[in-house]
Short mmCIF file of C-alpha atoms in Angstrom, two decimals:
data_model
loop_
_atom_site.label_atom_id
_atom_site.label_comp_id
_atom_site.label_asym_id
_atom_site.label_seq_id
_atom_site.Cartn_x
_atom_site.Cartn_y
_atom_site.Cartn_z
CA UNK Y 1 -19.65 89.38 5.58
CA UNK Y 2 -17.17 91.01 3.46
CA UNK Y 3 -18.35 94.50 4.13
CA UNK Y 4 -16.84 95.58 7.42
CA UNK Y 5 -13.38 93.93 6.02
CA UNK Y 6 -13.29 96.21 2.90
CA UNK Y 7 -15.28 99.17 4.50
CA UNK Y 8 -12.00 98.56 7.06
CA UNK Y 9 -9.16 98.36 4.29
CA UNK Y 10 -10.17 101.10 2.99
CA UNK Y 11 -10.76 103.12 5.86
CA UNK Y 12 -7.48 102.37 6.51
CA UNK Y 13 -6.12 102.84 3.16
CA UNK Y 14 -7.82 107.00 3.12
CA UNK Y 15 -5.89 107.11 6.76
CA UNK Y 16 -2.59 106.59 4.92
CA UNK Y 17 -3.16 108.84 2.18
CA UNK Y 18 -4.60 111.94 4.21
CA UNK Y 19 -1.13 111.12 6.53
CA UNK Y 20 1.15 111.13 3.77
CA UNK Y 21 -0.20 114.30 3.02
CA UNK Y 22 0.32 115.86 6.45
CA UNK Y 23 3.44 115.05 6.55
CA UNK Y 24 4.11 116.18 3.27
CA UNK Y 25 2.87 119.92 4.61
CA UNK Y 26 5.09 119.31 7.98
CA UNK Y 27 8.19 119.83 5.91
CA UNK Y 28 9.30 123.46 6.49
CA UNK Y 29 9.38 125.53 3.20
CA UNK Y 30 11.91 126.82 3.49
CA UNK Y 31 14.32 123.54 2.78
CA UNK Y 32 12.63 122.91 -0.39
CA UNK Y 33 14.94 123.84 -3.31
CA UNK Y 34 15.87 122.87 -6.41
CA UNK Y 35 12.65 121.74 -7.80
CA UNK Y 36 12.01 120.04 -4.32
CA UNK Y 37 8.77 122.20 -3.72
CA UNK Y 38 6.77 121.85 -7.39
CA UNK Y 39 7.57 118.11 -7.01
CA UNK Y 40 5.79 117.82 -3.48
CA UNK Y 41 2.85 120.23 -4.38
CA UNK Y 42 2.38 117.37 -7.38
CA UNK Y 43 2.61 114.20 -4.90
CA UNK Y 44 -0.19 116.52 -2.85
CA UNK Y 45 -1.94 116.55 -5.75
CA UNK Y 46 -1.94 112.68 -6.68
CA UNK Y 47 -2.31 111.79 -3.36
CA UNK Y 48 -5.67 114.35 -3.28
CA UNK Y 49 -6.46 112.22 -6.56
CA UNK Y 50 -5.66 108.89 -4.74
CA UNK Y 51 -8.00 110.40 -2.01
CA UNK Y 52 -10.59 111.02 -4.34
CA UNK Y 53 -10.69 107.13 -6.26
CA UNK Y 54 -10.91 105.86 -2.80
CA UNK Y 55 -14.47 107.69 -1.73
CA UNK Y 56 -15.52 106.04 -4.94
CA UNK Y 57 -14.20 103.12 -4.24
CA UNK Y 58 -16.06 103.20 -0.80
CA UNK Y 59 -19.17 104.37 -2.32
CA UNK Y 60 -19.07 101.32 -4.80
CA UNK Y 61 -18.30 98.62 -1.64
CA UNK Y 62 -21.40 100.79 0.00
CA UNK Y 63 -23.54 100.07 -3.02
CA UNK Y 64 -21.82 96.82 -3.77
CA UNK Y 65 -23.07 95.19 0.07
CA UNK Y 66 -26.27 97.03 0.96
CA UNK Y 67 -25.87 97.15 5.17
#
């Protein structure tokens, strides 16, 4: 079945984006200059976006291949 392989990628996939964003928020503060800090709270944000596609994603593979 192709379920458990896509229900896996994308498991996977919402891993990577929830720890890009951790380590995004481990970078201390107080080295972000020049611009450095609006242009990391806007990859938080896209990556929050990419976040959100992929729980719709999942919900469509859920409803896609009924388990």
């Amino acid at each position: 079945s192709l379920f458990p392989e896509l229900k896996r990628e994308l498991s996977a996939i919402q891993d990577d984006i929830r720890s890009a964003e951790n380590r995004i928020k481990r970078i201390p503060q107080s080295l972000l200059v020049n611009g450095t800090k609006d242009a990391l709270e806007q990859c938080l944000n896209y990556l929050d976006s990419a976040h959100t596609s992929s729980v719709v994603a999942m919900k469509a593979v859920h409803s896609q291949y009924p388990h």
